[in-house]
Amino acid sequence: MHGPVRLQVPYADTSARQLAFSLTADLQEPLAHCDHRVDAATTISLRLLGASHQVVIENGLRRLCETVACLPGTDTPLPASVRDDDYSFVSRIEECDRERLADVVDDLARRSDAHRAAGLPAVIGHFPGEPLAVTAVLAVIRADAIAWETWHTYPQCAEVVVTASELRRPDPVAPR
């Protein structure tokens, strides 16, 4: 995916508090995505589902599918944090007036461009009719982890949902 994406669906989510979290949700058809090969065995897919996201990491042994979305039938609200052996997730909801929200959207556009220019996975989607309604996912790949941040803006509620996640990578086998 190259550059910002103009999403072809109307902006529909009404507030950050409608978002739910799942590591077991089915894959959903993305409105936009950025797929990236990390190494010979590992891929990451950043997927926009409207004002929601999925990040899918596959390494041949495991598939992690983080979903933050309005998930019908899901009673798991967006948690402040989730941690297990090799995965961590944190989220927060920030209140922003329109001026601050415009600054956030401009900053995300610049950061997304810089990520792509550096060969890193990034996707940002803009909704028609509401220039401050965006969803963005930026990822970094390190030797020890794959990390990503997301932003979901809700201009009608003056809110931004910010998440940060990390999947630690196994230590490489030391040579003998």
PDB file of C-alpha atoms in Angstrom:
ATOM      1  CA  MET A   1       0.000   0.000   0.000  1.00  0.00           C
ATOM      2  CA  HIS A   2       1.534   3.297  -1.044  1.00  0.00           C
ATOM      3  CA  GLY A   3       0.600   6.617   0.557  1.00  0.00           C
ATOM      4  CA  PRO A   4      -2.522   7.560   2.449  1.00  0.00           C
ATOM      5  CA  VAL A   5      -5.693   5.716   1.499  1.00  0.00           C
ATOM      6  CA  ARG A   6      -9.050   7.364   0.901  1.00  0.00           C
ATOM      7  CA  LEU A   7     -11.412   4.795   2.381  1.00  0.00           C
ATOM      8  CA  GLN A   8     -14.474   4.134   0.256  1.00  0.00           C
ATOM      9  CA  VAL A   9     -16.911   3.729   3.144  1.00  0.00           C
ATOM     10  CA  PRO A  10     -18.677   6.330   5.239  1.00  0.00           C
ATOM     11  CA  TYR A  11     -17.399   6.972   8.730  1.00  0.00           C
ATOM     12  CA  ALA A  12     -19.658   4.887  11.002  1.00  0.00           C
ATOM     13  CA  ASP A  13     -18.198   4.277  14.483  1.00  0.00           C
ATOM     14  CA  THR A  14     -19.671   6.591  17.063  1.00  0.00           C
ATOM     15  CA  SER A  15     -17.229   6.524  19.973  1.00  0.00           C
ATOM     16  CA  ALA A  16     -14.035   5.021  21.270  1.00  0.00           C
ATOM     17  CA  ARG A  17     -15.954   3.193  23.965  1.00  0.00           C
ATOM     18  CA  GLN A  18     -17.579   0.955  21.361  1.00  0.00           C
ATOM     19  CA  LEU A  19     -14.246  -0.674  20.541  1.00  0.00           C
ATOM     20  CA  ALA A  20     -13.526  -4.192  21.698  1.00  0.00           C
ATOM     21  CA  PHE A  21     -10.302  -6.197  21.769  1.00  0.00           C
ATOM     22  CA  SER A  22      -9.669  -9.720  20.548  1.00  0.00           C
ATOM     23  CA  LEU A  23      -6.798 -12.058  19.797  1.00  0.00           C
ATOM     24  CA  THR A  24      -9.204 -14.727  18.482  1.00  0.00           C
ATOM     25  CA  ALA A  25     -11.458 -12.822  16.045  1.00  0.00           C
ATOM     26  CA  ASP A  26     -11.740 -14.142  12.509  1.00  0.00           C
ATOM     27  CA  LEU A  27      -9.824 -12.379   9.787  1.00  0.00           C
ATOM     28  CA  GLN A  28     -11.920  -9.620   8.297  1.00  0.00           C
ATOM     29  CA  GLU A  29     -11.742  -8.218   4.792  1.00  0.00           C
ATOM     30  CA  PRO A  30      -9.677  -5.029   5.075  1.00  0.00           C
ATOM     31  CA  LEU A  31     -10.577  -1.716   3.489  1.00  0.00           C
ATOM     32  CA  ALA A  32      -6.846  -1.084   3.142  1.00  0.00           C
ATOM     33  CA  HIS A  33      -3.741  -3.001   4.141  1.00  0.00           C
ATOM     34  CA  CYS A  34       0.030  -3.037   4.119  1.00  0.00           C
ATOM     35  CA  ASP A  35       1.724  -6.433   3.974  1.00  0.00           C
ATOM     36  CA  HIS A  36       5.414  -6.733   4.822  1.00  0.00           C
ATOM     37  CA  ARG A  37       7.864  -9.632   4.887  1.00  0.00           C
ATOM     38  CA  VAL A  38       9.921  -9.417   8.075  1.00  0.00           C
ATOM     39  CA  ASP A  39      12.231 -12.339   7.283  1.00  0.00           C
ATOM     40  CA  ALA A  40      12.092 -15.633   5.398  1.00  0.00           C
ATOM     41  CA  ALA A  41       9.494 -17.083   7.785  1.00  0.00           C
ATOM     42  CA  THR A  42       7.648 -14.030   9.189  1.00  0.00           C
ATOM     43  CA  THR A  43       5.087 -11.654   7.689  1.00  0.00           C
ATOM     44  CA  ILE A  44       3.081  -8.799   9.139  1.00  0.00           C
ATOM     45  CA  SER A  45      -0.165  -7.447   7.733  1.00  0.00           C
ATOM     46  CA  LEU A  46      -1.495  -4.080   8.907  1.00  0.00           C
ATOM     47  CA  ARG A  47      -5.204  -4.054   8.092  1.00  0.00           C
ATOM     48  CA  LEU A  48      -7.700  -1.187   8.351  1.00  0.00           C
ATOM     49  CA  LEU A  49     -11.279  -2.233   9.037  1.00  0.00           C
ATOM     50  CA  GLY A  50     -12.720   1.262   8.937  1.00  0.00           C
ATOM     51  CA  ALA A  51     -12.207   2.961  12.296  1.00  0.00           C
ATOM     52  CA  SER A  52     -10.815  -0.367  13.473  1.00  0.00           C
ATOM     53  CA  HIS A  53      -7.751  -2.478  12.799  1.00  0.00           C
ATOM     54  CA  GLN A  54      -6.284  -5.950  12.640  1.00  0.00           C
ATOM     55  CA  VAL A  55      -2.587  -6.703  12.812  1.00  0.00           C
ATOM     56  CA  VAL A  56      -1.724 -10.216  11.686  1.00  0.00           C
ATOM     57  CA  ILE A  57       1.723 -11.677  12.242  1.00  0.00           C
ATOM     58  CA  GLU A  58       2.532 -15.145  10.925  1.00  0.00           C
ATOM     59  CA  ASN A  59       5.816 -16.972  11.324  1.00  0.00           C
ATOM     60  CA  GLY A  60       5.028 -20.518  10.187  1.00  0.00           C
ATOM     61  CA  LEU A  61       4.554 -21.733  13.760  1.00  0.00           C
ATOM     62  CA  ARG A  62       2.041 -19.215  15.012  1.00  0.00           C
ATOM     63  CA  ARG A  63      -0.445 -16.612  13.855  1.00  0.00           C
ATOM     64  CA  LEU A  64      -1.196 -13.625  16.074  1.00  0.00           C
ATOM     65  CA  CYS A  65      -4.293 -11.676  15.050  1.00  0.00           C
ATOM     66  CA  GLU A  66      -4.862  -8.553  17.135  1.00  0.00           C
ATOM     67  CA  THR A  67      -8.236  -6.965  16.453  1.00  0.00           C
ATOM     68  CA  VAL A  68      -9.480  -3.666  17.844  1.00  0.00           C
ATOM     69  CA  ALA A  69     -12.938  -3.065  16.407  1.00  0.00           C
ATOM     70  CA  CYS A  70     -16.633  -2.866  17.093  1.00  0.00           C
ATOM     71  CA  LEU A  71     -17.123  -6.618  17.355  1.00  0.00           C
ATOM     72  CA  PRO A  72     -20.749  -7.759  17.549  1.00  0.00           C
ATOM     73  CA  GLY A  73     -21.224 -10.380  20.239  1.00  0.00           C
ATOM     74  CA  THR A  74     -17.933  -9.563  21.934  1.00  0.00           C
ATOM     75  CA  ASP A  75     -18.144  -8.611  25.573  1.00  0.00           C
ATOM     76  CA  THR A  76     -14.459  -7.734  25.887  1.00  0.00           C
ATOM     77  CA  PRO A  77     -14.145  -3.945  26.008  1.00  0.00           C
ATOM     78  CA  LEU A  78     -10.897  -2.322  25.033  1.00  0.00           C
ATOM     79  CA  PRO A  79      -8.531  -3.129  27.904  1.00  0.00           C
ATOM     80  CA  ALA A  80      -5.921  -0.735  29.260  1.00  0.00           C
ATOM     81  CA  SER A  81      -3.341  -3.532  28.955  1.00  0.00           C
ATOM     82  CA  VAL A  82      -2.852  -7.184  28.038  1.00  0.00           C
ATOM     83  CA  ARG A  83       0.329  -9.155  28.651  1.00  0.00           C
ATOM     84  CA  ASP A  84       1.376 -12.753  28.124  1.00  0.00           C
ATOM     85  CA  ASP A  85       4.683 -14.510  27.607  1.00  0.00           C
ATOM     86  CA  ASP A  86       5.735 -12.751  24.402  1.00  0.00           C
ATOM     87  CA  TYR A  87       2.925 -10.284  23.591  1.00  0.00           C
ATOM     88  CA  SER A  88       1.942  -6.981  25.157  1.00  0.00           C
ATOM     89  CA  PHE A  89      -0.796  -4.457  24.390  1.00  0.00           C
ATOM     90  CA  VAL A  90      -1.639  -1.104  25.964  1.00  0.00           C
ATOM     91  CA  SER A  91      -4.350   1.374  25.052  1.00  0.00           C
ATOM     92  CA  ARG A  92      -5.550   4.773  26.104  1.00  0.00           C
ATOM     93  CA  ILE A  93      -8.269   7.178  25.077  1.00  0.00           C
ATOM     94  CA  GLU A  94      -7.210  10.809  24.750  1.00  0.00           C
ATOM     95  CA  GLU A  95      -9.607  13.718  24.627  1.00  0.00           C
ATOM     96  CA  CYS A  96      -8.693  16.220  21.901  1.00  0.00           C
ATOM     97  CA  ASP A  97     -10.285  19.443  20.708  1.00  0.00           C
ATOM     98  CA  ARG A  98     -10.469  19.882  16.913  1.00  0.00           C
ATOM     99  CA  GLU A  99      -7.216  21.859  16.786  1.00  0.00           C
ATOM    100  CA  ARG A 100      -5.311  19.155  18.679  1.00  0.00           C
ATOM    101  CA  LEU A 101      -7.011  16.459  16.571  1.00  0.00           C
ATOM    102  CA  ALA A 102      -5.887  18.246  13.382  1.00  0.00           C
ATOM    103  CA  ASP A 103      -2.317  18.249  14.752  1.00  0.00           C
ATOM    104  CA  VAL A 104      -2.565  14.504  15.470  1.00  0.00           C
ATOM    105  CA  VAL A 105      -3.815  13.762  11.938  1.00  0.00           C
ATOM    106  CA  ASP A 106      -1.049  15.907  10.364  1.00  0.00           C
ATOM    107  CA  ASP A 107       1.589  14.211  12.522  1.00  0.00           C
ATOM    108  CA  LEU A 108       0.282  10.759  11.561  1.00  0.00           C
ATOM    109  CA  ALA A 109       0.486  11.634   7.868  1.00  0.00           C
ATOM    110  CA  ARG A 110       4.115  12.762   8.280  1.00  0.00           C
ATOM    111  CA  ARG A 111       5.060   9.726  10.379  1.00  0.00           C
ATOM    112  CA  SER A 112       3.369   7.354   7.934  1.00  0.00           C
ATOM    113  CA  ASP A 113       5.245   8.908   4.992  1.00  0.00           C
ATOM    114  CA  ALA A 114       8.557   8.652   6.899  1.00  0.00           C
ATOM    115  CA  HIS A 115       7.862   5.013   7.803  1.00  0.00           C
ATOM    116  CA  ARG A 116       7.166   4.056   4.203  1.00  0.00           C
ATOM    117  CA  ALA A 117      10.220   6.009   2.988  1.00  0.00           C
ATOM    118  CA  ALA A 118      12.329   3.965   5.444  1.00  0.00           C
ATOM    119  CA  GLY A 119      10.858   0.694   4.111  1.00  0.00           C
ATOM    120  CA  LEU A 120       8.771   0.099   7.246  1.00  0.00           C
ATOM    121  CA  PRO A 121       5.137  -1.033   7.202  1.00  0.00           C
ATOM    122  CA  ALA A 122       2.560   1.732   7.594  1.00  0.00           C
ATOM    123  CA  VAL A 123      -1.010   2.392   6.528  1.00  0.00           C
ATOM    124  CA  ILE A 124      -3.276   5.363   7.156  1.00  0.00           C
ATOM    125  CA  GLY A 125      -6.872   5.635   6.023  1.00  0.00           C
ATOM    126  CA  HIS A 126      -8.964   8.787   5.694  1.00  0.00           C
ATOM    127  CA  PHE A 127     -12.753   8.718   5.669  1.00  0.00           C
ATOM    128  CA  PRO A 128     -14.729  10.705   3.090  1.00  0.00           C
ATOM    129  CA  GLY A 129     -16.468  13.813   4.366  1.00  0.00           C
ATOM    130  CA  GLU A 130     -14.578  14.019   7.686  1.00  0.00           C
ATOM    131  CA  PRO A 131     -10.912  15.036   7.276  1.00  0.00           C
ATOM    132  CA  LEU A 132     -10.123  14.399  10.947  1.00  0.00           C
ATOM    133  CA  ALA A 133     -11.484  10.823  10.927  1.00  0.00           C
ATOM    134  CA  VAL A 134      -8.497   8.538  10.336  1.00  0.00           C
ATOM    135  CA  THR A 135      -7.185   5.143  11.308  1.00  0.00           C
ATOM    136  CA  ALA A 136      -3.427   4.578  11.189  1.00  0.00           C
ATOM    137  CA  VAL A 137      -1.090   1.671  11.950  1.00  0.00           C
ATOM    138  CA  LEU A 138       2.716   1.985  11.972  1.00  0.00           C
ATOM    139  CA  ALA A 139       5.083  -0.900  12.692  1.00  0.00           C
ATOM    140  CA  VAL A 140       8.781  -1.273  13.454  1.00  0.00           C
ATOM    141  CA  ILE A 141      10.840  -4.418  13.199  1.00  0.00           C
ATOM    142  CA  ARG A 142      13.690  -4.942  15.635  1.00  0.00           C
ATOM    143  CA  ALA A 143      15.923  -7.954  16.150  1.00  0.00           C
ATOM    144  CA  ASP A 144      14.113  -8.763  19.409  1.00  0.00           C
ATOM    145  CA  ALA A 145      10.516  -7.738  18.584  1.00  0.00           C
ATOM    146  CA  ILE A 146       7.918  -6.514  16.131  1.00  0.00           C
ATOM    147  CA  ALA A 147       6.118  -3.487  17.547  1.00  0.00           C
ATOM    148  CA  TRP A 148       3.204  -1.418  16.241  1.00  0.00           C
ATOM    149  CA  GLU A 149       1.154   1.569  17.222  1.00  0.00           C
ATOM    150  CA  THR A 150      -2.354   2.472  16.121  1.00  0.00           C
ATOM    151  CA  TRP A 151      -4.510   5.584  16.192  1.00  0.00           C
ATOM    152  CA  HIS A 152      -8.282   5.705  15.777  1.00  0.00           C
ATOM    153  CA  THR A 153      -9.714   9.228  15.704  1.00  0.00           C
ATOM    154  CA  TYR A 154     -13.274  10.059  16.671  1.00  0.00           C
ATOM    155  CA  PRO A 155     -13.764  13.738  15.791  1.00  0.00           C
ATOM    156  CA  GLN A 156     -17.464  13.794  16.703  1.00  0.00           C
ATOM    157  CA  CYS A 157     -16.515  12.776  20.274  1.00  0.00           C
ATOM    158  CA  ALA A 158     -13.171  14.638  20.345  1.00  0.00           C
ATOM    159  CA  GLU A 159     -11.327  11.374  21.114  1.00  0.00           C
ATOM    160  CA  VAL A 160      -8.312   9.452  19.889  1.00  0.00           C
ATOM    161  CA  VAL A 161      -7.705   5.823  20.782  1.00  0.00           C
ATOM    162  CA  VAL A 162      -3.978   5.084  20.848  1.00  0.00           C
ATOM    163  CA  THR A 163      -2.641   1.546  21.166  1.00  0.00           C
ATOM    164  CA  ALA A 164       0.878   0.147  21.344  1.00  0.00           C
ATOM    165  CA  SER A 165       1.653  -3.547  20.932  1.00  0.00           C
ATOM    166  CA  GLU A 166       4.704  -5.723  20.796  1.00  0.00           C
ATOM    167  CA  LEU A 167       5.387  -9.328  19.892  1.00  0.00           C
ATOM    168  CA  ARG A 168       8.782 -10.404  21.119  1.00  0.00           C
ATOM    169  CA  ARG A 169      10.740 -12.548  18.699  1.00  0.00           C
ATOM    170  CA  PRO A 170      12.497 -15.718  19.778  1.00  0.00           C
ATOM    171  CA  ASP A 171      16.209 -15.455  20.390  1.00  0.00           C
ATOM    172  CA  PRO A 172      18.144 -16.647  17.382  1.00  0.00           C
ATOM    173  CA  VAL A 173      19.958 -19.914  17.883  1.00  0.00           C
ATOM    174  CA  ALA A 174      23.512 -19.180  18.921  1.00  0.00           C
ATOM    175  CA  PRO A 175      26.170 -20.681  16.648  1.00  0.00           C
ATOM    176  CA  ARG A 176      28.120 -23.599  18.063  1.00  0.00           C
TER     177      ARG A 176
END
